[in-house]
Short mmCIF file of C-alpha atoms and ligand atoms in Angstrom, two decimals:
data_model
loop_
_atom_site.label_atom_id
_atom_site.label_comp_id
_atom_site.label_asym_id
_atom_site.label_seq_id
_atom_site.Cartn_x
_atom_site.Cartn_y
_atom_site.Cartn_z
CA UNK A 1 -18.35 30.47 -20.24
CA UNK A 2 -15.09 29.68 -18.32
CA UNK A 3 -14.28 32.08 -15.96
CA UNK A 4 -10.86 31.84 -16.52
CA UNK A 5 -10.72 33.34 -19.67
CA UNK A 6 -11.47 37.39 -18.55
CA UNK A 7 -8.46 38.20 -21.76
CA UNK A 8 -9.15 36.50 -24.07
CA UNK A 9 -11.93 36.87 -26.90
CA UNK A 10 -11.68 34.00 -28.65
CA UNK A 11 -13.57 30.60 -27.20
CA UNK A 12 -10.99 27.99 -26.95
CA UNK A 13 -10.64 25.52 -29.73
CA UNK A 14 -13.26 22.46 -28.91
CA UNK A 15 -10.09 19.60 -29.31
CA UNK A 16 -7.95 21.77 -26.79
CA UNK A 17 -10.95 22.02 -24.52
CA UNK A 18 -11.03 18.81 -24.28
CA UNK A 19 -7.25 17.91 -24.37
CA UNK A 20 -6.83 20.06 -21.22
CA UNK A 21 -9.68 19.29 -19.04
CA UNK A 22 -9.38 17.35 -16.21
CA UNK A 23 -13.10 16.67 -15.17
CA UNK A 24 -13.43 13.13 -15.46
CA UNK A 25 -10.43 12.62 -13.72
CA UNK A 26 -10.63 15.26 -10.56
CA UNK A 27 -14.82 15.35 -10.09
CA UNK A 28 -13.50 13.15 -7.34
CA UNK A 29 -12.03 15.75 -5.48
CA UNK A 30 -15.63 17.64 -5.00
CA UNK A 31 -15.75 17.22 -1.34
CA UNK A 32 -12.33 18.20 -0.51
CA UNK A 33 -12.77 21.37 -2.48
CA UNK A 34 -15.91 22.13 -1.10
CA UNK A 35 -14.53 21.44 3.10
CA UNK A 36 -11.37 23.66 1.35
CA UNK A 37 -13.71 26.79 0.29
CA UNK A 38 -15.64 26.70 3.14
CA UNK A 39 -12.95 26.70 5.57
CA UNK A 40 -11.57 29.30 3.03
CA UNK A 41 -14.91 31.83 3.18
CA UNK A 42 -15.36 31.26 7.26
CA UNK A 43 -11.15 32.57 7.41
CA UNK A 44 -12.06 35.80 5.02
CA UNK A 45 -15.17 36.58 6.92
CA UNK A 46 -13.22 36.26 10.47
CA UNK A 47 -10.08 38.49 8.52
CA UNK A 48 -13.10 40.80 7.40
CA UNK A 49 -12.28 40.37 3.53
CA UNK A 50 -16.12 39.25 3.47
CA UNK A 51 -18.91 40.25 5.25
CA UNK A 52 -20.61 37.01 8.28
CA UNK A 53 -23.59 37.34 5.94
CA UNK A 54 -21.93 36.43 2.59
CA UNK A 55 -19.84 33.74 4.02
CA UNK A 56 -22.90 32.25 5.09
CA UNK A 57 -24.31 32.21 1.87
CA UNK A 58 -21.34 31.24 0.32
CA UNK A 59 -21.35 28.26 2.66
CA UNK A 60 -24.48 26.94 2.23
CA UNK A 61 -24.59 27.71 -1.43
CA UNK A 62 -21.51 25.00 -1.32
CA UNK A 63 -23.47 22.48 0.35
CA UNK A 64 -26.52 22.60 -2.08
CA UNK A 65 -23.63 22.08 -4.92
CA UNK A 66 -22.60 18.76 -2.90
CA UNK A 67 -25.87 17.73 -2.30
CA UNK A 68 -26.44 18.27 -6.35
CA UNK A 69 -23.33 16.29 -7.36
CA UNK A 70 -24.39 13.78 -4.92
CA UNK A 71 -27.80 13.45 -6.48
CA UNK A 72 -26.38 12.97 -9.88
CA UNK A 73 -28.21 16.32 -10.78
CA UNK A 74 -25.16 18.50 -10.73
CA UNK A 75 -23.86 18.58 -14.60
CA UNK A 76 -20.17 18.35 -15.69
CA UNK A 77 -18.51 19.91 -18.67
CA UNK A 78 -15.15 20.40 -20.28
CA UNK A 79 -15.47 23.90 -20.76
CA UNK A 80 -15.19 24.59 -16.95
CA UNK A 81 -11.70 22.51 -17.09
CA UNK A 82 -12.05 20.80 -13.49
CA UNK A 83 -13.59 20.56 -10.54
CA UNK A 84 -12.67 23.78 -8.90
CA UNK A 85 -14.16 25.90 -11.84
CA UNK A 86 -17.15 23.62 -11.71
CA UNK A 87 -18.14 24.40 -8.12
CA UNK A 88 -16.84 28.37 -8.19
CA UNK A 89 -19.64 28.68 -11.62
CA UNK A 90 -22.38 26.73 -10.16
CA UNK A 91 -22.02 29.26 -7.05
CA UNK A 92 -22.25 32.15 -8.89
CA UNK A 93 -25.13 30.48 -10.63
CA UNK A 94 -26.52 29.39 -7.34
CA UNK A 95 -26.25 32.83 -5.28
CA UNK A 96 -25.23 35.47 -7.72
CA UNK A 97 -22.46 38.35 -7.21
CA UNK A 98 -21.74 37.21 -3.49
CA UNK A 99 -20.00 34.08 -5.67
CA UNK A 100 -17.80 35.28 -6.92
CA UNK A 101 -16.06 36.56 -3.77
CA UNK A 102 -15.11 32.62 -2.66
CA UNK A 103 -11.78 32.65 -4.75
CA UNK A 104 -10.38 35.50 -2.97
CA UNK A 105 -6.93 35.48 -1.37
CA UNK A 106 -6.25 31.74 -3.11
CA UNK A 107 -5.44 30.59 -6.85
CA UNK A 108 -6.41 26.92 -8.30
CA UNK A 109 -2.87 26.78 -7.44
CA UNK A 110 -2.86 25.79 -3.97
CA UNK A 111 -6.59 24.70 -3.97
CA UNK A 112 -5.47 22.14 -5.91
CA UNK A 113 -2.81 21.07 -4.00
CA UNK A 114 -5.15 21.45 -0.58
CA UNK A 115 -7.52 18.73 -2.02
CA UNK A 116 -5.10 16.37 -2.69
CA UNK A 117 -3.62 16.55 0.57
CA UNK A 118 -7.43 16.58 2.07
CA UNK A 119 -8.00 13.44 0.30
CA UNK A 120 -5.05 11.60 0.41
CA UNK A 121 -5.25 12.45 3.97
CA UNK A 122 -8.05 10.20 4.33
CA UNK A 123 -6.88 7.56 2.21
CA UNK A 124 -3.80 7.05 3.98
CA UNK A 125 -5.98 6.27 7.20
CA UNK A 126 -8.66 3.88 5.13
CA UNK A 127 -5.23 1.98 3.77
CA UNK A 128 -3.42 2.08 7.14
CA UNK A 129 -6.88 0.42 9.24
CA UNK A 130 -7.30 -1.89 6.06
CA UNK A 131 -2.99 -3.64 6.27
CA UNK A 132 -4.28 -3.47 10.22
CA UNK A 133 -7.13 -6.05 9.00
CA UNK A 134 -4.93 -8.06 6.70
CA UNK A 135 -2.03 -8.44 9.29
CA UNK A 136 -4.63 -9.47 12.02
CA UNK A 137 -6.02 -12.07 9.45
CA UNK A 138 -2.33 -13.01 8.41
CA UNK A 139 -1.68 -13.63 12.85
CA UNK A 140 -5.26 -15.49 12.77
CA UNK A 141 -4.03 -18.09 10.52
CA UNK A 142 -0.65 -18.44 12.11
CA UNK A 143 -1.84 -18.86 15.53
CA UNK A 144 -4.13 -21.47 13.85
CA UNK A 145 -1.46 -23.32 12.32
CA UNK A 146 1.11 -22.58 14.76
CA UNK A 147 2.69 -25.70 14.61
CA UNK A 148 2.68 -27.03 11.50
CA UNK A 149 6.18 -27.45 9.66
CA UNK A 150 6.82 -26.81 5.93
CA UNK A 151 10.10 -26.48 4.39
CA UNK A 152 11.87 -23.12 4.37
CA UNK A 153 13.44 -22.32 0.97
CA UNK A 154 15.90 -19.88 -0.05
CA UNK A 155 16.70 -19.70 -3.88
CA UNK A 156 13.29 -21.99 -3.84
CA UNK A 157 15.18 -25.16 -2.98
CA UNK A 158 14.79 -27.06 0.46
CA UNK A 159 16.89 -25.26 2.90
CA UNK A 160 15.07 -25.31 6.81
CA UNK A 161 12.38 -26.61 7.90
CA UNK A 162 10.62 -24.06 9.43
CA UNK A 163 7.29 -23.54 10.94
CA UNK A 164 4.30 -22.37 8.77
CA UNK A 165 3.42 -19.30 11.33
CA UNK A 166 6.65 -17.88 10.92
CA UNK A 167 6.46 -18.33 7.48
CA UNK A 168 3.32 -16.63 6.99
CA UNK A 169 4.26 -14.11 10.04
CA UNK A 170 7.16 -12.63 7.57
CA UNK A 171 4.25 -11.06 5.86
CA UNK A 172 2.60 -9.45 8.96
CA UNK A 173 5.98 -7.83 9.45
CA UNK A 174 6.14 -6.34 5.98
CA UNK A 175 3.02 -4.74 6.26
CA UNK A 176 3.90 -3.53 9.90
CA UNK A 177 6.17 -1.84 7.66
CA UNK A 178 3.91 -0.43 4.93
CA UNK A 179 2.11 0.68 8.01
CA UNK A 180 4.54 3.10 9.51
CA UNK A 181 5.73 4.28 6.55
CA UNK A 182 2.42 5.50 5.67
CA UNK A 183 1.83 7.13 9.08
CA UNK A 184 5.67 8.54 8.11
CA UNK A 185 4.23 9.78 4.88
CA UNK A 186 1.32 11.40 6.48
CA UNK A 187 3.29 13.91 8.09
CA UNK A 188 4.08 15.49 5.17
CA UNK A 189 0.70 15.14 3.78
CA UNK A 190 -1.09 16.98 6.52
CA UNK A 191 0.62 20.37 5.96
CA UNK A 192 -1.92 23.39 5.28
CA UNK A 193 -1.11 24.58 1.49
CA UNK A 194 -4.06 27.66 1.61
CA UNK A 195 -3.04 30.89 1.10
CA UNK A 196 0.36 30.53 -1.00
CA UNK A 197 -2.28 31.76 -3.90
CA UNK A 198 -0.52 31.36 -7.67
CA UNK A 199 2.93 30.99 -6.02
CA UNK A 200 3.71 34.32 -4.00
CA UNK A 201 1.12 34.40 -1.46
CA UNK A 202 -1.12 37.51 -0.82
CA UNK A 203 -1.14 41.36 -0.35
CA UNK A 204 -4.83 40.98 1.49
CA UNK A 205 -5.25 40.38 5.40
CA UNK A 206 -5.53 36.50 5.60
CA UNK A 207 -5.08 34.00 7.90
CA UNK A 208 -3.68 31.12 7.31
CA UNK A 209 -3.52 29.52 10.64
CA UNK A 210 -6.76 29.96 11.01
CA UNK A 211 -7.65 27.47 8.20
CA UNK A 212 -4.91 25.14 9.18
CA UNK A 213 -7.13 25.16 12.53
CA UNK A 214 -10.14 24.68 10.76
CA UNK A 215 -9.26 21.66 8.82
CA UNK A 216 -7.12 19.76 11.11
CA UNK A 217 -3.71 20.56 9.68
CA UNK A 218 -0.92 20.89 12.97
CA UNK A 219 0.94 23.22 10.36
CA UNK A 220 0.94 25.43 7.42
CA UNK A 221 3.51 25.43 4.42
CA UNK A 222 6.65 27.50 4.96
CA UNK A 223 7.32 28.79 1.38
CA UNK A 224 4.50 29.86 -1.23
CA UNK A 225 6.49 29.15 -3.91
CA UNK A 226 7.77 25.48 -2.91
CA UNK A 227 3.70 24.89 -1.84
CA UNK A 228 2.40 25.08 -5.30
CA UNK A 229 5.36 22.93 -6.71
CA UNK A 230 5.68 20.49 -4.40
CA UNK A 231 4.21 16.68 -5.17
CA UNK A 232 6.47 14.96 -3.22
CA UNK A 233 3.74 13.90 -0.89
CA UNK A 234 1.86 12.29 -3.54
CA UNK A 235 5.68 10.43 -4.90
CA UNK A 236 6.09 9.43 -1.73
CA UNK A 237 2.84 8.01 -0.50
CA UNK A 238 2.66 6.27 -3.81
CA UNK A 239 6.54 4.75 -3.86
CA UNK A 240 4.72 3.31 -0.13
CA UNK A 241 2.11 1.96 -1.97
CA UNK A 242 4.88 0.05 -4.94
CA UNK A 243 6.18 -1.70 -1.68
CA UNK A 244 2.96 -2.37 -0.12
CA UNK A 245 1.88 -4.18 -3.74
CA UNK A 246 5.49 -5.79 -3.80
CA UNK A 247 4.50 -7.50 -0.52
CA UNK A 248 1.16 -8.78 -1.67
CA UNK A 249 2.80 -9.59 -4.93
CA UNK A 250 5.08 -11.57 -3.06
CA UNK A 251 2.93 -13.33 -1.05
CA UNK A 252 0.44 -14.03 -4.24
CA UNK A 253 3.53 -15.95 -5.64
CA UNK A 254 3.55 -18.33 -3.03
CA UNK A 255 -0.23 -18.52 -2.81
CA UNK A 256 0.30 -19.46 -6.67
CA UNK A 257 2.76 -21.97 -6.07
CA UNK A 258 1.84 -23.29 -3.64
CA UNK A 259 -1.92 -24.51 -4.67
CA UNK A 260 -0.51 -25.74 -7.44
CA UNK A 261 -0.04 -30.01 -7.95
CA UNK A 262 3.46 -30.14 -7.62
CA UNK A 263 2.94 -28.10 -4.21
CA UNK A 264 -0.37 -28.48 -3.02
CA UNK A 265 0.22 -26.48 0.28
CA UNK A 266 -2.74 -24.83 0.42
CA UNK A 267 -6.39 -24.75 -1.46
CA UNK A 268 -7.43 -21.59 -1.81
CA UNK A 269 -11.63 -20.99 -1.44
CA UNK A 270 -13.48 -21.15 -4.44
CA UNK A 271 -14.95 -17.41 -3.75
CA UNK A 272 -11.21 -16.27 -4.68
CA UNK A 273 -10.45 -18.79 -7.70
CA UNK A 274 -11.77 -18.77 -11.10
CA UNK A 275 -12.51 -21.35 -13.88
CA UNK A 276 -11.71 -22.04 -17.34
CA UNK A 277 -13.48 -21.46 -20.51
CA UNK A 278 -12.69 -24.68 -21.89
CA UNK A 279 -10.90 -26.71 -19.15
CA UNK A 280 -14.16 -27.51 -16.71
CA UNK A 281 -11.49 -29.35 -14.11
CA UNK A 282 -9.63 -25.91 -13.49
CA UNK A 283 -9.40 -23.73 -10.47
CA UNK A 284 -7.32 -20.55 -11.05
CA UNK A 285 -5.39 -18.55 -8.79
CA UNK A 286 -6.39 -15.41 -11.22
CA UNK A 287 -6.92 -12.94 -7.71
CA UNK A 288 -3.12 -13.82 -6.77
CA UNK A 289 -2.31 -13.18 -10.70
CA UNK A 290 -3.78 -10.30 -10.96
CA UNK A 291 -2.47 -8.80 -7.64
CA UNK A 292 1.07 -9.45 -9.15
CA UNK A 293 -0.16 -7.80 -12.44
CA UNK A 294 -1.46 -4.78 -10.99
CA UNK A 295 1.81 -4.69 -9.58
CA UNK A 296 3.54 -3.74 -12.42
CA UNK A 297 0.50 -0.68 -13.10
CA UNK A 298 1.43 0.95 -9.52
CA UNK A 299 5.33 0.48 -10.42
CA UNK A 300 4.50 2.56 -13.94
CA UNK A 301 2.17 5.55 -11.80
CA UNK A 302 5.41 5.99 -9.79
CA UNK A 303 7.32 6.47 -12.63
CA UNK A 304 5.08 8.67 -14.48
CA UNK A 305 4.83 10.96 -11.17
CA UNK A 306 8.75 11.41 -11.16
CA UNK A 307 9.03 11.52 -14.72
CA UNK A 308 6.58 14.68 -15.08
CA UNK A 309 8.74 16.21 -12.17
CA UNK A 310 11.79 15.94 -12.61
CA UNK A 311 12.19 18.69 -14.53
CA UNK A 312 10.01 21.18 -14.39
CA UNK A 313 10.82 24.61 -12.82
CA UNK A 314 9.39 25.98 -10.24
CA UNK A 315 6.36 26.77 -9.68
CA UNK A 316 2.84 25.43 -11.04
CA UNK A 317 2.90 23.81 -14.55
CA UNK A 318 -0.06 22.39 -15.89
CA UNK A 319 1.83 19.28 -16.43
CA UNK A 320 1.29 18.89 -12.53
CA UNK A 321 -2.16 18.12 -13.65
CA UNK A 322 -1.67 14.90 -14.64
CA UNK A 323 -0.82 13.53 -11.17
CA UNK A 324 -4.33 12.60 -10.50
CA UNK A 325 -5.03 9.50 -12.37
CA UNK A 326 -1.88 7.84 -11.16
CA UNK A 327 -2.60 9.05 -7.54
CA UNK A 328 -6.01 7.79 -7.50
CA UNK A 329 -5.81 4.59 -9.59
CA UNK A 330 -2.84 3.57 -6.71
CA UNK A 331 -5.17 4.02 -3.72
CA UNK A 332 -7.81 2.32 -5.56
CA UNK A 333 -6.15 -0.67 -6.63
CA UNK A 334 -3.95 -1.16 -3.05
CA UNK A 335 -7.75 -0.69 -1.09
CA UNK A 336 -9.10 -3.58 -3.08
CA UNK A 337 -6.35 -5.51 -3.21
CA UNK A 338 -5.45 -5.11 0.92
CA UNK A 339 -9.28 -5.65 1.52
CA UNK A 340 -9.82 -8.76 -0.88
CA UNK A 341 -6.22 -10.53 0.46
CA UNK A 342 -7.81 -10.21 4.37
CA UNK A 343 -10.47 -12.86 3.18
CA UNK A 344 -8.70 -14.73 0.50
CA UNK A 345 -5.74 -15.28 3.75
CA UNK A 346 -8.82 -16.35 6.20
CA UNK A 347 -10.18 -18.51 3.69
CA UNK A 348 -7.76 -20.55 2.09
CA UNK A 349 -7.18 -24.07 3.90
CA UNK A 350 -3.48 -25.14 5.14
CA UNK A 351 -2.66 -28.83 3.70
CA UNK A 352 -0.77 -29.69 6.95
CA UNK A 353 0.38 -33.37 6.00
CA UNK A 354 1.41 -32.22 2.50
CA UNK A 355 3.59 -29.71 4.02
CA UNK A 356 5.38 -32.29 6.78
CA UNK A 357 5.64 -34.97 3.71
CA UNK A 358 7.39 -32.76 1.25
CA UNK A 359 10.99 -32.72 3.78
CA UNK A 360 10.47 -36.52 3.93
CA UNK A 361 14.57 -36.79 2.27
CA UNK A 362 15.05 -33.61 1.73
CA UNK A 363 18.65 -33.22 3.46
CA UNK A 364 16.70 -30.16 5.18
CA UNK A 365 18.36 -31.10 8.65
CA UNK A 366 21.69 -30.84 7.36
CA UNK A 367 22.78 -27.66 9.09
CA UNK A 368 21.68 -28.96 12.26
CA UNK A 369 23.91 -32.12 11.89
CA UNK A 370 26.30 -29.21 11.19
CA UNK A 371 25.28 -27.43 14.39
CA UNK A 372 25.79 -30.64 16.10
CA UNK A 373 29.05 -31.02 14.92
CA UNK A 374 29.79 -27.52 16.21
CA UNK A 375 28.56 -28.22 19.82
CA UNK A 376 30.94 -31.54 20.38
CA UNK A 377 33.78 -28.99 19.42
CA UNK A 378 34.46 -28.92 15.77
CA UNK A 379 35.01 -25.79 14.03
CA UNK A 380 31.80 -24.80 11.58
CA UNK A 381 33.71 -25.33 8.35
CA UNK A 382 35.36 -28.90 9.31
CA UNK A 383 31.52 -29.90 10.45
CA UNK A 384 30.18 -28.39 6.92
CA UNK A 385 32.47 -30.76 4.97
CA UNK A 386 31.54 -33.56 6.95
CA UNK A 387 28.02 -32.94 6.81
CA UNK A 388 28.72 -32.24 3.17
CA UNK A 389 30.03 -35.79 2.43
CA UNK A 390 27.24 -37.87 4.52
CA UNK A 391 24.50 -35.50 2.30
CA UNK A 392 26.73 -37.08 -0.89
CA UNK A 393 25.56 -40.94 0.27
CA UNK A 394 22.31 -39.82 -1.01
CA UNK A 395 20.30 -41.62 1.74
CA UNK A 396 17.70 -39.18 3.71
CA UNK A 397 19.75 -37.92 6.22
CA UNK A 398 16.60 -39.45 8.77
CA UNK A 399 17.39 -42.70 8.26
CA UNK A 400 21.02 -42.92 8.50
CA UNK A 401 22.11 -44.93 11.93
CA UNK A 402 24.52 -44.15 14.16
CA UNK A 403 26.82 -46.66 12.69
CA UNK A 404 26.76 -44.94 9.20
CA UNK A 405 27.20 -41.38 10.72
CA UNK A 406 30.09 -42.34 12.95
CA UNK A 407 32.00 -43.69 9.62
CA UNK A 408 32.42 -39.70 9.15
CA UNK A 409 33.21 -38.64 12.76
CA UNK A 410 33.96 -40.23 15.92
CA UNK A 411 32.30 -37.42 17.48
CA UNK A 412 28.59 -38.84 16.90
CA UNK A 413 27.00 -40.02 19.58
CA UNK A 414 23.49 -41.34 20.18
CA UNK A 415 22.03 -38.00 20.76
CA UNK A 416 22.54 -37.64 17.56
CA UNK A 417 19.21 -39.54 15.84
CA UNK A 418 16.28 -37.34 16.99
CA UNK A 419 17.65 -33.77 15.41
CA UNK A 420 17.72 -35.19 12.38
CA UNK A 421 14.08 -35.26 12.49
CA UNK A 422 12.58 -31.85 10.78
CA UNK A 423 10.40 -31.56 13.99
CA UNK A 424 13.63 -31.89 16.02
CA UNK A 425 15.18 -28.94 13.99
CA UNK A 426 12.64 -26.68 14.39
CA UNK A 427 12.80 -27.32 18.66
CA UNK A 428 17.46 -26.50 18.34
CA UNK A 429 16.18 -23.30 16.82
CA UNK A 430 16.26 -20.72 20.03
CA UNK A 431 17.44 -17.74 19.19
CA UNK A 432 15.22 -14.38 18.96
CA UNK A 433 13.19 -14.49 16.23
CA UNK A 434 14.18 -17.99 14.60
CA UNK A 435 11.49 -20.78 13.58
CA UNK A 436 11.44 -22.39 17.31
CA UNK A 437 7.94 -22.63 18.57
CA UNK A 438 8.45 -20.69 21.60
CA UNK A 439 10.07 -17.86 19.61
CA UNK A 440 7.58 -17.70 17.31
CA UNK A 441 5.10 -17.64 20.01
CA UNK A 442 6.68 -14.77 21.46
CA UNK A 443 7.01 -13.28 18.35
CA UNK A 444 2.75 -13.57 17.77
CA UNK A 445 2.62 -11.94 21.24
CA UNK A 446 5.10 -9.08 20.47
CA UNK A 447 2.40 -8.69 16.79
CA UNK A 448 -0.76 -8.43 18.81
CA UNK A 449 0.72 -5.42 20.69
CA UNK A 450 1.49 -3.31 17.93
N1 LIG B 501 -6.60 21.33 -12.75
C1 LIG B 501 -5.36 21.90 -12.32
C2 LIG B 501 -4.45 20.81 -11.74
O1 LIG B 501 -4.96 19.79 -11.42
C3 LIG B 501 -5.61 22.91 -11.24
C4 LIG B 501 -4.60 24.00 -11.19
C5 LIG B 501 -4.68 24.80 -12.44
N2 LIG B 501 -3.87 25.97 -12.38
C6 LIG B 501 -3.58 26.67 -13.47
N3 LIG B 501 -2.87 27.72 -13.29
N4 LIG B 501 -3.94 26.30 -14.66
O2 LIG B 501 -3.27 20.97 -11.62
#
C-alpha cells in the first residue's frame, strides 16, 4: 500500500497508477536518496528528533536497501510512485516502526530536488574531466599536424589559408568554454535544498547546516518556498549541454565533409565508420551523423524543461516531475558523445597533401596581395579594387609574374612573388591569435596551461 495515501479509502485507479509513476524513470536516483536520508537521520539524531540508536538503524537499514537494488533483488512497483516511496516502504519493511521516523522534518518536496542536485552534481564533474579529455586529444592532433595548411573558409568558399592546428584548435576553445560554464553552473547546483519540507520549512528543531556539512554543500537554500520550485539548475546545466552538442555538431559537419570525395581531408578509422546494407564499397560517417542528430533531441529536452515551467505557480507541481527524463537522457547522450569524439579525433588520419593541393588557384592569397598593397602606402580600399581586378584575369594568383602584376600598380616590386604562395600567407599572419605558426604555437602553449 502507498504510504501516501493515509485519506483516502479508495485504491487508486490501476491506469492513473501507472500514468503518474515515475519509477522507471527516477530508480536512478537510489543512491542520492539514500546519501540524502542518511545525512537526513544522522542531522535528527544530533537535533535529538531521533534517538543515536534509531538513526543507526535507520542507516544501515538504508544500506541493505542499496545493496538489494544493487543486487537486482530489490523489487520496483508503480504503486509506490518513485523512488523515494520505494526506499521509505522497504525500510519500514526492513526495520519496522523505527522506519517510519526517516521522513521527518522533510517532504518528497525537497528530497526530490536534493537528489537531483546530488546527482547532477556528479555529472557535471564526469562531463567537465571528459571535454578535459577531448580538448587534450583535439591539442594532440594539432601539435601533430602543426604545420600543415588547409584552406580557411568562411560562407564555405576559399577565403585564407590557414593552418590545420588552428583550425582544429577553434574547437579546443569552444569546449574551454563548455567547461567553465559548467563549473559556472555548478555553483548553483551545489546549494543544500533539505529542510524547506513541502514548501514552508519546519516547526521541529532541525539543522540544516548541519546536512549542508554533511554532504558537501558550501550553502543552504535561502527561501523554502523558491527551493521546492526552483529547476533552474537543471535549465541551465542542460541549455550548457545544447551548446556543448552544438560544438560537437559542428565539428561532426566538418568531419562529414571533409572525408567525403570531393574533400578528402581526412579518413576517419574504421572503428568510428559504418557500412552499407547494399553498397559493400561504403564507409559512413554515421557517429558524426548521429552526433548532429542527437543534437536536435538535447535542443527539444531544453525546450520541454522551460515549457513545463514557465508557468506554473509557485511551489511544487507534479508537472515538475517530468524533468527527469530530459535531465538524464542530456547527460547521457553528451557523456557518450564527449567520450566517443576523444577517440574518433585521435584516430582519424590528416590527408596533408590533399589539404595543401586544394588552394592550388584558389585566389586564397588575395588579401595578402591586398595587405601588400597596404604596406607600400595605398589605402585598403584602392588595394582591394586592384587586387579585385588581377583576381578577374582568372589566372592563379601564384603564377602571375611581376610583369603582369605591375600592369595594375607601379607599386609591385619583386618582393612581391613569394606571399603569394599560401605557405607565405600563413608566415605575414602575426598578430595574437591569427593562423601564423608562431602564434599558433603560443596559442597550444597558452591551451596546455588551462
Ligand atoms: N516524484 C516526484 C517528482 O519527481 C517527487 C515529489 C512528489 N511530491 C508530491 N507532492 N507529489 O517531482
Amino acid at each position: 500500500m502507498n504510504p501516501v495515501r493515509s485519506r483516502f479509502t479508495k485504491k487508486l485507479n490501476k491506469e492513473v497508477e501507472s500514468f503518474t509513476s515515475s519509477i522507471d524513470v527516477d530508480k536512478r536516483l537510489y543512491p542520492y536518496d539514500i546519501a540524502g536520508s542518511q545525512s537526513h537521520v544522522r542531522m535528527l539524531a544530533k537535533c535529538g528528533i531521533v534517538s543515536p540508536k534509531e538513526a543507526e538503524q535507520i542507516i544501515s537499514g538504508l544500506e541493505g536497501i542499496k545493496t538489494d537494488i544493487e543486487s537486482g533483488s530489490f523489487k520496483f512497483n508503480d504503486e509506490l510512485e518513485d523512488i523515494h516511496i520505494h526506499i521509505e516502504q522497504a525500510l519500514i519493511e526492513r526495520i519496522g516502526e523505527t522506519g517510519r521516523k526517516i521522513h521527518t522534518a522533510r517532504s518528497r518536496n525537497d528530497q526530490v530536488a536534493l537528489d537531483t542536485r546530488l546527482y547532477l552534481r556528479e555529472e557535471i564533474t564526469n562531463l567537465i574531466k571528459l571535454l578535459h579529455t577531448l580538448q587534450e586529444r583535439i591539442l594532440k592532433k594539432a601539435e601533430a599536424n602543426l604545420e600543415v595548411i588547409m584552406p580557411g573558409y568562411t560562407h564555405l568558399q576559399h577565403a585564407e589559408p590557414v593552418l590545420f592546428s588552428h583550425h582544429l584548435m577553434a574547437y579546443f576553445w569552444m569546449l574551454a568554454r563548455d567547461v567553465e560554464r559548467l563549473k559556472d553552473c555548478s555553483k548553483r547546483v551545489n546549494i543544500m535544498p533539505l529542510g524547506a519540507c513541502a514548501l514552508a520549512g519546519s516547526s521541529l528543531p532541525i539543522d540544516r547546516q548541519y546536512v549542508a556539512q554533511l554532504l558537501e554543500f558550501p550553502q543552504v537554500s535561502e527561501n523554502s518556498i523558491d527551493t521546492v520550485s526552483d529547476r533552474d539548475y537543471i535549465v541551465e546545466f542542460v541549455n550548457a549541454a545544447c551548446l556543448i552538442m552544438t560544438h560537437i555538431s559542428r565539428l561532426s559537419e566538418e568531419l562529414i565533409l571533409w572525408s567525403t570525395q570531393e574533400f578528402g581531408f581526412i579518413e576517419l578509422d574504421e572503428e568510428f565508420t559504418t557500412g552499407s546494407s547494399i553498397m559493400p564499397q561504403k564507409k559512413n560517417p554515421d557517429v558524426c551523423e548521429l552526433v548532429r542528430g542527437k543534437t536536435g533531441r538535447i535542443y527539444g529536452h531544453l525546450f520541454h524543461l522551460l515549457t513545463m515551467m514557465k508557468a506554473l505557480p509557485l511551489s511544487y507541481n507534479r508537472d515538475m516531475q517530468e524533468d527527469k527524463y530530459p535531465l538524464f537522457d542530456t547527460v547521457e547522450t553528451v557523456k557518450s558523445t564527449l567520450s566517443i569524439f576523444a577517440d574518433l579525433i585521435s584516430s582519424m588520419e590528416i590527408k596533408k597533401e590533399r589539404m595543401e593541393e586544394s588552394l592550388t588557384g584558389d585566389f586564397s592569397t588575395a588579401t595578402e596581395l591586398a595587405n601588400y598593397l597596404v604596406r607600400k602606402g595605398i589605402p585598403f580600399r584602392k588595394a582591394h579594387k586592384i587586387v579585385g581586378k588581377i583576381c578577374l584575369v582568372g589566372k592563379p594568383l601564384e603564377e602571375l609574374t611581376i610583369l603582369e602584376l605591375q600592369q595594375f600598380s607601379s607599386v609591385f616590386e619583386a618582393d612581391v612573388c613569394p606571399i603569394l604562395a599560401p605557405q607565405e600567407s600563413i608566415k605575414q599572419k602575426t598578430s595574437d591569435g591569427g593562423t601564423g605558426l608562431a602564434q599558433v604555437r603560443k596559442q597550444i602553449e597558452t591551451a596546455k596551461c588551462l
